[in-house]
């Protein structure tokens, strides 16, 4: 297993445990606290949100472009975004929480039998000169409670994932040594969890 993969696991496996609250349909992170995780989409609402445009312009614990499909509380729930997700990390963006919760995820979060889907594209742009993050995951995030779970969990992006970084800094992962994680695809953990994207493109300049 590569150091980069280990770093992603260290980040995301504990990314959203404890501390703060989940905030939904966020358009600017300055509207929530530094202890919160900001979601562009909805929580366990099967009426898909049309599209998401989010400005990350403050300190937060984590960011999801999509919503949260928690199958543990709503079995077989389906949550998603009909069109595109656009996330911009501007001046003041900071996702460097010292307790290791610091991912930027373009897609949605699916848990324990939940299904999340982005039907359009995901665009993540990092342009703020003082923007700072530890991990960028372009696709979705899907996980089950444990390796013995029998539930099928998925978080997909049907369209293209594009990540453009022209300014700011991506720091090594918490507990991950010198590994820096910028991933066009998604993240899964535990049996029967699945994520996929249509295509990926990552551009780093400046």
JSON list of C-alpha atoms in Angstrom, two decimals:
[
{"chain": "A", "resi": 1, "resn": "UNK", "atom": "CA", "xyz": [0.00, 0.00, 0.00]},
{"chain": "A", "resi": 2, "resn": "UNK", "atom": "CA", "xyz": [1.46, 3.37, -0.99]},
{"chain": "A", "resi": 3, "resn": "UNK", "atom": "CA", "xyz": [2.10, 6.19, 1.45]},
{"chain": "A", "resi": 4, "resn": "UNK", "atom": "CA", "xyz": [-0.45, 8.31, -0.40]},
{"chain": "A", "resi": 5, "resn": "UNK", "atom": "CA", "xyz": [-3.18, 5.71, 0.09]},
{"chain": "A", "resi": 6, "resn": "UNK", "atom": "CA", "xyz": [-2.30, 5.35, 3.76]},
{"chain": "A", "resi": 7, "resn": "UNK", "atom": "CA", "xyz": [-2.53, 9.12, 4.11]},
{"chain": "A", "resi": 8, "resn": "UNK", "atom": "CA", "xyz": [-6.00, 9.19, 2.58]},
{"chain": "A", "resi": 9, "resn": "UNK", "atom": "CA", "xyz": [-7.19, 6.47, 4.94]},
{"chain": "A", "resi": 10, "resn": "UNK", "atom": "CA", "xyz": [-5.77, 8.33, 7.93]},
{"chain": "A", "resi": 11, "resn": "UNK", "atom": "CA", "xyz": [-7.56, 11.48, 6.85]},
{"chain": "A", "resi": 12, "resn": "UNK", "atom": "CA", "xyz": [-10.92, 10.20, 5.77]},
{"chain": "A", "resi": 13, "resn": "UNK", "atom": "CA", "xyz": [-11.44, 7.25, 8.09]},
{"chain": "A", "resi": 14, "resn": "UNK", "atom": "CA", "xyz": [-11.66, 9.63, 11.03]},
{"chain": "A", "resi": 15, "resn": "UNK", "atom": "CA", "xyz": [-12.61, 12.73, 9.13]},
{"chain": "A", "resi": 16, "resn": "UNK", "atom": "CA", "xyz": [-16.10, 13.17, 10.48]},
{"chain": "A", "resi": 17, "resn": "UNK", "atom": "CA", "xyz": [-16.09, 11.63, 13.95]},
{"chain": "A", "resi": 18, "resn": "UNK", "atom": "CA", "xyz": [-17.00, 13.93, 16.81]},
{"chain": "A", "resi": 19, "resn": "UNK", "atom": "CA", "xyz": [-16.74, 17.68, 17.17]},
{"chain": "A", "resi": 20, "resn": "UNK", "atom": "CA", "xyz": [-19.07, 20.26, 15.68]},
{"chain": "A", "resi": 21, "resn": "UNK", "atom": "CA", "xyz": [-22.14, 19.52, 13.62]},
{"chain": "A", "resi": 22, "resn": "UNK", "atom": "CA", "xyz": [-23.08, 18.82, 10.01]},
{"chain": "A", "resi": 23, "resn": "UNK", "atom": "CA", "xyz": [-24.49, 21.82, 8.16]},
{"chain": "A", "resi": 24, "resn": "UNK", "atom": "CA", "xyz": [-26.44, 21.34, 4.92]},
{"chain": "A", "resi": 25, "resn": "UNK", "atom": "CA", "xyz": [-27.06, 23.38, 1.76]},
{"chain": "A", "resi": 26, "resn": "UNK", "atom": "CA", "xyz": [-24.14, 25.64, 2.62]},
{"chain": "A", "resi": 27, "resn": "UNK", "atom": "CA", "xyz": [-23.16, 28.21, -0.03]},
{"chain": "A", "resi": 28, "resn": "UNK", "atom": "CA", "xyz": [-20.43, 29.99, 1.97]},
{"chain": "A", "resi": 29, "resn": "UNK", "atom": "CA", "xyz": [-18.50, 28.37, 4.80]},
{"chain": "A", "resi": 30, "resn": "UNK", "atom": "CA", "xyz": [-18.25, 31.70, 6.61]},
{"chain": "A", "resi": 31, "resn": "UNK", "atom": "CA", "xyz": [-21.88, 31.06, 7.60]},
{"chain": "A", "resi": 32, "resn": "UNK", "atom": "CA", "xyz": [-20.88, 28.09, 9.79]},
{"chain": "A", "resi": 33, "resn": "UNK", "atom": "CA", "xyz": [-18.33, 27.59, 12.58]},
{"chain": "A", "resi": 34, "resn": "UNK", "atom": "CA", "xyz": [-14.81, 26.22, 12.36]},
{"chain": "A", "resi": 35, "resn": "UNK", "atom": "CA", "xyz": [-15.95, 23.04, 14.13]},
{"chain": "A", "resi": 36, "resn": "UNK", "atom": "CA", "xyz": [-18.63, 22.26, 11.53]},
{"chain": "A", "resi": 37, "resn": "UNK", "atom": "CA", "xyz": [-18.60, 20.09, 8.42]},
{"chain": "A", "resi": 38, "resn": "UNK", "atom": "CA", "xyz": [-20.21, 21.88, 5.48]},
{"chain": "A", "resi": 39, "resn": "UNK", "atom": "CA", "xyz": [-22.35, 20.02, 2.93]},
{"chain": "A", "resi": 40, "resn": "UNK", "atom": "CA", "xyz": [-23.60, 21.57, -0.30]},
{"chain": "A", "resi": 41, "resn": "UNK", "atom": "CA", "xyz": [-26.42, 19.05, -0.55]},
{"chain": "A", "resi": 42, "resn": "UNK", "atom": "CA", "xyz": [-29.18, 17.69, 1.67]},
{"chain": "A", "resi": 43, "resn": "UNK", "atom": "CA", "xyz": [-29.42, 15.12, 4.46]},
{"chain": "A", "resi": 44, "resn": "UNK", "atom": "CA", "xyz": [-31.55, 12.03, 3.78]},
{"chain": "A", "resi": 45, "resn": "UNK", "atom": "CA", "xyz": [-33.85, 14.01, 1.48]},
{"chain": "A", "resi": 46, "resn": "UNK", "atom": "CA", "xyz": [-34.65, 12.09, -1.69]},
{"chain": "A", "resi": 47, "resn": "UNK", "atom": "CA", "xyz": [-35.65, 15.23, -3.57]},
{"chain": "A", "resi": 48, "resn": "UNK", "atom": "CA", "xyz": [-32.36, 15.83, -5.34]},
{"chain": "A", "resi": 49, "resn": "UNK", "atom": "CA", "xyz": [-30.85, 19.30, -5.05]},
{"chain": "A", "resi": 50, "resn": "UNK", "atom": "CA", "xyz": [-30.58, 20.93, -8.49]},
{"chain": "A", "resi": 51, "resn": "UNK", "atom": "CA", "xyz": [-26.92, 22.06, -8.29]},
{"chain": "A", "resi": 52, "resn": "UNK", "atom": "CA", "xyz": [-24.32, 23.25, -5.79]},
{"chain": "A", "resi": 53, "resn": "UNK", "atom": "CA", "xyz": [-22.03, 26.27, -5.77]},
{"chain": "A", "resi": 54, "resn": "UNK", "atom": "CA", "xyz": [-19.99, 26.61, -2.58]},
{"chain": "A", "resi": 55, "resn": "UNK", "atom": "CA", "xyz": [-17.37, 29.17, -1.59]},
{"chain": "A", "resi": 56, "resn": "UNK", "atom": "CA", "xyz": [-14.94, 27.87, 1.02]},
{"chain": "A", "resi": 57, "resn": "UNK", "atom": "CA", "xyz": [-13.75, 31.14, 2.56]},
{"chain": "A", "resi": 58, "resn": "UNK", "atom": "CA", "xyz": [-13.16, 30.33, 6.24]},
{"chain": "A", "resi": 59, "resn": "UNK", "atom": "CA", "xyz": [-11.96, 27.63, 8.60]},
{"chain": "A", "resi": 60, "resn": "UNK", "atom": "CA", "xyz": [-14.12, 24.51, 8.72]},
{"chain": "A", "resi": 61, "resn": "UNK", "atom": "CA", "xyz": [-13.67, 20.89, 9.75]},
{"chain": "A", "resi": 62, "resn": "UNK", "atom": "CA", "xyz": [-14.58, 19.37, 6.38]},
{"chain": "A", "resi": 63, "resn": "UNK", "atom": "CA", "xyz": [-16.36, 20.06, 3.11]},
{"chain": "A", "resi": 64, "resn": "UNK", "atom": "CA", "xyz": [-18.65, 17.93, 0.92]},
{"chain": "A", "resi": 65, "resn": "UNK", "atom": "CA", "xyz": [-20.01, 19.23, -2.34]},
{"chain": "A", "resi": 66, "resn": "UNK", "atom": "CA", "xyz": [-22.88, 16.77, -2.14]},
{"chain": "A", "resi": 67, "resn": "UNK", "atom": "CA", "xyz": [-25.18, 15.71, 0.68]},
{"chain": "A", "resi": 68, "resn": "UNK", "atom": "CA", "xyz": [-25.31, 12.94, 3.28]},
{"chain": "A", "resi": 69, "resn": "UNK", "atom": "CA", "xyz": [-27.12, 9.65, 2.66]},
{"chain": "A", "resi": 70, "resn": "UNK", "atom": "CA", "xyz": [-27.22, 7.88, 6.03]},
{"chain": "A", "resi": 71, "resn": "UNK", "atom": "CA", "xyz": [-28.66, 4.42, 5.46]},
{"chain": "A", "resi": 72, "resn": "UNK", "atom": "CA", "xyz": [-28.28, 3.60, 9.13]},
{"chain": "A", "resi": 73, "resn": "UNK", "atom": "CA", "xyz": [-31.10, 5.97, 10.07]},
{"chain": "A", "resi": 74, "resn": "UNK", "atom": "CA", "xyz": [-33.04, 5.83, 6.77]},
{"chain": "A", "resi": 75, "resn": "UNK", "atom": "CA", "xyz": [-32.59, 2.39, 5.13]},
{"chain": "A", "resi": 76, "resn": "UNK", "atom": "CA", "xyz": [-31.87, 2.45, 1.37]},
{"chain": "A", "resi": 77, "resn": "UNK", "atom": "CA", "xyz": [-32.07, 6.25, 1.26]},
{"chain": "A", "resi": 78, "resn": "UNK", "atom": "CA", "xyz": [-31.00, 7.93, -2.00]},
{"chain": "A", "resi": 79, "resn": "UNK", "atom": "CA", "xyz": [-29.62, 11.48, -1.93]},
{"chain": "A", "resi": 80, "resn": "UNK", "atom": "CA", "xyz": [-27.97, 13.50, -4.67]},
{"chain": "A", "resi": 81, "resn": "UNK", "atom": "CA", "xyz": [-27.36, 16.45, -6.95]},
{"chain": "A", "resi": 82, "resn": "UNK", "atom": "CA", "xyz": [-29.09, 16.69, -10.34]},
{"chain": "A", "resi": 83, "resn": "UNK", "atom": "CA", "xyz": [-26.49, 18.84, -12.08]},
{"chain": "A", "resi": 84, "resn": "UNK", "atom": "CA", "xyz": [-23.00, 20.15, -11.26]},
{"chain": "A", "resi": 85, "resn": "UNK", "atom": "CA", "xyz": [-21.10, 20.73, -8.05]},
{"chain": "A", "resi": 86, "resn": "UNK", "atom": "CA", "xyz": [-18.74, 23.72, -8.00]},
{"chain": "A", "resi": 87, "resn": "UNK", "atom": "CA", "xyz": [-16.47, 24.29, -5.01]},
{"chain": "A", "resi": 88, "resn": "UNK", "atom": "CA", "xyz": [-14.04, 27.23, -4.84]},
{"chain": "A", "resi": 89, "resn": "UNK", "atom": "CA", "xyz": [-11.41, 27.52, -2.11]},
{"chain": "A", "resi": 90, "resn": "UNK", "atom": "CA", "xyz": [-10.78, 31.26, -1.85]},
{"chain": "A", "resi": 91, "resn": "UNK", "atom": "CA", "xyz": [-8.93, 33.59, 0.54]},
{"chain": "A", "resi": 92, "resn": "UNK", "atom": "CA", "xyz": [-9.34, 32.41, 4.12]},
{"chain": "A", "resi": 93, "resn": "UNK", "atom": "CA", "xyz": [-10.12, 28.79, 3.29]},
{"chain": "A", "resi": 94, "resn": "UNK", "atom": "CA", "xyz": [-8.63, 26.55, 5.98]},
{"chain": "A", "resi": 95, "resn": "UNK", "atom": "CA", "xyz": [-9.28, 22.85, 6.48]},
{"chain": "A", "resi": 96, "resn": "UNK", "atom": "CA", "xyz": [-6.36, 21.89, 8.70]},
{"chain": "A", "resi": 97, "resn": "UNK", "atom": "CA", "xyz": [-8.16, 20.73, 11.85]},
{"chain": "A", "resi": 98, "resn": "UNK", "atom": "CA", "xyz": [-5.51, 19.48, 14.26]},
{"chain": "A", "resi": 99, "resn": "UNK", "atom": "CA", "xyz": [-7.57, 16.43, 15.25]},
{"chain": "A", "resi": 100, "resn": "UNK", "atom": "CA", "xyz": [-7.23, 15.09, 11.68]},
{"chain": "A", "resi": 101, "resn": "UNK", "atom": "CA", "xyz": [-10.66, 15.96, 10.29]},
{"chain": "A", "resi": 102, "resn": "UNK", "atom": "CA", "xyz": [-9.68, 17.87, 7.15]},
{"chain": "A", "resi": 103, "resn": "UNK", "atom": "CA", "xyz": [-10.97, 16.49, 3.85]},
{"chain": "A", "resi": 104, "resn": "UNK", "atom": "CA", "xyz": [-12.46, 18.36, 0.91]},
{"chain": "A", "resi": 105, "resn": "UNK", "atom": "CA", "xyz": [-14.75, 15.93, -0.93]},
{"chain": "A", "resi": 106, "resn": "UNK", "atom": "CA", "xyz": [-16.35, 16.90, -4.23]},
{"chain": "A", "resi": 107, "resn": "UNK", "atom": "CA", "xyz": [-19.17, 14.37, -4.12]},
{"chain": "A", "resi": 108, "resn": "UNK", "atom": "CA", "xyz": [-21.45, 13.24, -1.30]},
{"chain": "A", "resi": 109, "resn": "UNK", "atom": "CA", "xyz": [-21.16, 11.10, 1.81]},
{"chain": "A", "resi": 110, "resn": "UNK", "atom": "CA", "xyz": [-22.92, 7.72, 1.80]},
{"chain": "A", "resi": 111, "resn": "UNK", "atom": "CA", "xyz": [-23.02, 5.58, 4.93]},
{"chain": "A", "resi": 112, "resn": "UNK", "atom": "CA", "xyz": [-24.25, 2.08, 5.82]},
{"chain": "A", "resi": 113, "resn": "UNK", "atom": "CA", "xyz": [-26.58, 1.34, 2.93]},
{"chain": "A", "resi": 114, "resn": "UNK", "atom": "CA", "xyz": [-27.10, 4.90, 1.72]},
{"chain": "A", "resi": 115, "resn": "UNK", "atom": "CA", "xyz": [-26.72, 5.92, -1.93]},
{"chain": "A", "resi": 116, "resn": "UNK", "atom": "CA", "xyz": [-25.47, 9.30, -3.10]},
{"chain": "A", "resi": 117, "resn": "UNK", "atom": "CA", "xyz": [-25.14, 10.43, -6.70]},
{"chain": "A", "resi": 118, "resn": "UNK", "atom": "CA", "xyz": [-23.96, 13.53, -8.53]},
{"chain": "A", "resi": 119, "resn": "UNK", "atom": "CA", "xyz": [-25.51, 13.38, -12.00]},
{"chain": "A", "resi": 120, "resn": "UNK", "atom": "CA", "xyz": [-23.39, 16.21, -13.41]},
{"chain": "A", "resi": 121, "resn": "UNK", "atom": "CA", "xyz": [-19.76, 17.22, -13.03]},
{"chain": "A", "resi": 122, "resn": "UNK", "atom": "CA", "xyz": [-17.65, 18.15, -10.02]},
{"chain": "A", "resi": 123, "resn": "UNK", "atom": "CA", "xyz": [-15.31, 21.16, -10.26]},
{"chain": "A", "resi": 124, "resn": "UNK", "atom": "CA", "xyz": [-12.97, 22.03, -7.40]},
{"chain": "A", "resi": 125, "resn": "UNK", "atom": "CA", "xyz": [-10.93, 25.22, -7.77]},
{"chain": "A", "resi": 126, "resn": "UNK", "atom": "CA", "xyz": [-8.29, 26.32, -5.27]},
{"chain": "A", "resi": 127, "resn": "UNK", "atom": "CA", "xyz": [-7.40, 29.95, -6.00]},
{"chain": "A", "resi": 128, "resn": "UNK", "atom": "CA", "xyz": [-6.90, 31.74, -2.68]},
{"chain": "A", "resi": 129, "resn": "UNK", "atom": "CA", "xyz": [-3.25, 32.58, -2.02]},
{"chain": "A", "resi": 130, "resn": "UNK", "atom": "CA", "xyz": [-3.63, 31.69, 1.65]},
{"chain": "A", "resi": 131, "resn": "UNK", "atom": "CA", "xyz": [-6.02, 28.77, 1.18]},
{"chain": "A", "resi": 132, "resn": "UNK", "atom": "CA", "xyz": [-4.83, 25.69, 3.07]},
{"chain": "A", "resi": 133, "resn": "UNK", "atom": "CA", "xyz": [-6.09, 22.10, 3.07]},
{"chain": "A", "resi": 134, "resn": "UNK", "atom": "CA", "xyz": [-4.74, 18.61, 3.77]},
{"chain": "A", "resi": 135, "resn": "UNK", "atom": "CA", "xyz": [-6.68, 16.38, 1.35]},
{"chain": "A", "resi": 136, "resn": "UNK", "atom": "CA", "xyz": [-8.75, 16.90, -1.80]},
{"chain": "A", "resi": 137, "resn": "UNK", "atom": "CA", "xyz": [-10.94, 14.01, -2.97]},
{"chain": "A", "resi": 138, "resn": "UNK", "atom": "CA", "xyz": [-12.73, 14.78, -6.21]},
{"chain": "A", "resi": 139, "resn": "UNK", "atom": "CA", "xyz": [-15.29, 11.99, -6.15]},
{"chain": "A", "resi": 140, "resn": "UNK", "atom": "CA", "xyz": [-17.62, 10.73, -3.44]},
{"chain": "A", "resi": 141, "resn": "UNK", "atom": "CA", "xyz": [-17.10, 9.10, -0.05]},
{"chain": "A", "resi": 142, "resn": "UNK", "atom": "CA", "xyz": [-18.74, 5.77, 0.82]},
{"chain": "A", "resi": 143, "resn": "UNK", "atom": "CA", "xyz": [-18.25, 3.68, 3.93]},
{"chain": "A", "resi": 144, "resn": "UNK", "atom": "CA", "xyz": [-19.92, 1.02, 6.04]},
{"chain": "A", "resi": 145, "resn": "UNK", "atom": "CA", "xyz": [-19.79, 0.64, 9.81]},
{"chain": "A", "resi": 146, "resn": "UNK", "atom": "CA", "xyz": [-17.56, -2.42, 9.76]},
{"chain": "A", "resi": 147, "resn": "UNK", "atom": "CA", "xyz": [-16.07, -5.13, 7.60]},
{"chain": "A", "resi": 148, "resn": "UNK", "atom": "CA", "xyz": [-18.99, -7.45, 8.41]},
{"chain": "A", "resi": 149, "resn": "UNK", "atom": "CA", "xyz": [-21.66, -5.10, 7.08]},
{"chain": "A", "resi": 150, "resn": "UNK", "atom": "CA", "xyz": [-24.00, -6.64, 4.50]},
{"chain": "A", "resi": 151, "resn": "UNK", "atom": "CA", "xyz": [-25.29, -3.30, 3.21]},
{"chain": "A", "resi": 152, "resn": "UNK", "atom": "CA", "xyz": [-24.36, -1.91, -0.20]},
{"chain": "A", "resi": 153, "resn": "UNK", "atom": "CA", "xyz": [-23.24, 1.71, 0.03]},
{"chain": "A", "resi": 154, "resn": "UNK", "atom": "CA", "xyz": [-22.26, 3.95, -2.88]},
{"chain": "A", "resi": 155, "resn": "UNK", "atom": "CA", "xyz": [-21.32, 7.52, -3.71]},
{"chain": "A", "resi": 156, "resn": "UNK", "atom": "CA", "xyz": [-20.75, 8.19, -7.41]},
{"chain": "A", "resi": 157, "resn": "UNK", "atom": "CA", "xyz": [-20.16, 11.09, -9.77]},
{"chain": "A", "resi": 158, "resn": "UNK", "atom": "CA", "xyz": [-21.64, 10.37, -13.18]},
{"chain": "A", "resi": 159, "resn": "UNK", "atom": "CA", "xyz": [-19.84, 13.21, -14.94]},
{"chain": "A", "resi": 160, "resn": "UNK", "atom": "CA", "xyz": [-16.27, 14.49, -14.94]},
{"chain": "A", "resi": 161, "resn": "UNK", "atom": "CA", "xyz": [-14.20, 15.51, -11.93]},
{"chain": "A", "resi": 162, "resn": "UNK", "atom": "CA", "xyz": [-11.88, 18.46, -12.47]},
{"chain": "A", "resi": 163, "resn": "UNK", "atom": "CA", "xyz": [-9.50, 19.85, -9.85]},
{"chain": "A", "resi": 164, "resn": "UNK", "atom": "CA", "xyz": [-7.67, 23.13, -10.59]},
{"chain": "A", "resi": 165, "resn": "UNK", "atom": "CA", "xyz": [-5.07, 24.41, -8.12]},
{"chain": "A", "resi": 166, "resn": "UNK", "atom": "CA", "xyz": [-3.46, 27.77, -8.96]},
{"chain": "A", "resi": 167, "resn": "UNK", "atom": "CA", "xyz": [-2.69, 29.09, -5.47]},
{"chain": "A", "resi": 168, "resn": "UNK", "atom": "CA", "xyz": [-2.69, 28.10, -1.81]},
{"chain": "A", "resi": 169, "resn": "UNK", "atom": "CA", "xyz": [-1.15, 25.03, -0.22]},
{"chain": "A", "resi": 170, "resn": "UNK", "atom": "CA", "xyz": [-2.01, 21.37, 0.23]},
{"chain": "A", "resi": 171, "resn": "UNK", "atom": "CA", "xyz": [-0.29, 20.13, 3.39]},
{"chain": "A", "resi": 172, "resn": "UNK", "atom": "CA", "xyz": [0.74, 16.56, 4.26]},
{"chain": "A", "resi": 173, "resn": "UNK", "atom": "CA", "xyz": [-2.00, 14.49, 5.85]},
{"chain": "A", "resi": 174, "resn": "UNK", "atom": "CA", "xyz": [-2.45, 14.38, 9.59]},
{"chain": "A", "resi": 175, "resn": "UNK", "atom": "CA", "xyz": [-0.42, 11.37, 10.75]},
{"chain": "A", "resi": 176, "resn": "UNK", "atom": "CA", "xyz": [0.57, 10.56, 7.16]},
{"chain": "A", "resi": 177, "resn": "UNK", "atom": "CA", "xyz": [4.21, 11.64, 7.14]},
{"chain": "A", "resi": 178, "resn": "UNK", "atom": "CA", "xyz": [5.14, 13.67, 4.07]},
{"chain": "A", "resi": 179, "resn": "UNK", "atom": "CA", "xyz": [2.40, 12.30, 1.82]},
{"chain": "A", "resi": 180, "resn": "UNK", "atom": "CA", "xyz": [0.16, 14.87, 0.17]},
{"chain": "A", "resi": 181, "resn": "UNK", "atom": "CA", "xyz": [-3.19, 13.68, -1.17]},
{"chain": "A", "resi": 182, "resn": "UNK", "atom": "CA", "xyz": [-4.95, 15.12, -4.23]},
{"chain": "A", "resi": 183, "resn": "UNK", "atom": "CA", "xyz": [-7.26, 12.47, -5.67]},
{"chain": "A", "resi": 184, "resn": "UNK", "atom": "CA", "xyz": [-9.46, 12.72, -8.75]},
{"chain": "A", "resi": 185, "resn": "UNK", "atom": "CA", "xyz": [-11.50, 9.69, -7.76]},
{"chain": "A", "resi": 186, "resn": "UNK", "atom": "CA", "xyz": [-13.49, 8.89, -4.64]},
{"chain": "A", "resi": 187, "resn": "UNK", "atom": "CA", "xyz": [-12.89, 7.08, -1.37]},
{"chain": "A", "resi": 188, "resn": "UNK", "atom": "CA", "xyz": [-14.37, 3.86, 0.02]},
{"chain": "A", "resi": 189, "resn": "UNK", "atom": "CA", "xyz": [-13.79, 1.82, 3.13]},
{"chain": "A", "resi": 190, "resn": "UNK", "atom": "CA", "xyz": [-15.11, -1.53, 4.40]},
{"chain": "A", "resi": 191, "resn": "UNK", "atom": "CA", "xyz": [-16.79, -4.28, 2.39]},
{"chain": "A", "resi": 192, "resn": "UNK", "atom": "CA", "xyz": [-19.59, -3.55, -0.08]},
{"chain": "A", "resi": 193, "resn": "UNK", "atom": "CA", "xyz": [-18.88, 0.18, -0.38]},
{"chain": "A", "resi": 194, "resn": "UNK", "atom": "CA", "xyz": [-18.45, 1.62, -3.87]},
{"chain": "A", "resi": 195, "resn": "UNK", "atom": "CA", "xyz": [-17.52, 4.85, -5.59]},
{"chain": "A", "resi": 196, "resn": "UNK", "atom": "CA", "xyz": [-16.95, 5.78, -9.24]},
{"chain": "A", "resi": 197, "resn": "UNK", "atom": "CA", "xyz": [-16.46, 8.87, -11.39]},
{"chain": "A", "resi": 198, "resn": "UNK", "atom": "CA", "xyz": [-16.93, 9.47, -15.11]},
{"chain": "A", "resi": 199, "resn": "UNK", "atom": "CA", "xyz": [-13.43, 10.88, -15.65]},
{"chain": "A", "resi": 200, "resn": "UNK", "atom": "CA", "xyz": [-10.78, 12.87, -13.81]},
{"chain": "A", "resi": 201, "resn": "UNK", "atom": "CA", "xyz": [-8.53, 15.84, -14.59]},
{"chain": "A", "resi": 202, "resn": "UNK", "atom": "CA", "xyz": [-6.12, 17.52, -12.16]},
{"chain": "A", "resi": 203, "resn": "UNK", "atom": "CA", "xyz": [-4.28, 20.74, -13.04]},
{"chain": "A", "resi": 204, "resn": "UNK", "atom": "CA", "xyz": [-1.68, 22.30, -10.73]},
{"chain": "A", "resi": 205, "resn": "UNK", "atom": "CA", "xyz": [-0.06, 25.61, -11.66]},
{"chain": "A", "resi": 206, "resn": "UNK", "atom": "CA", "xyz": [1.42, 28.71, -10.07]}
]
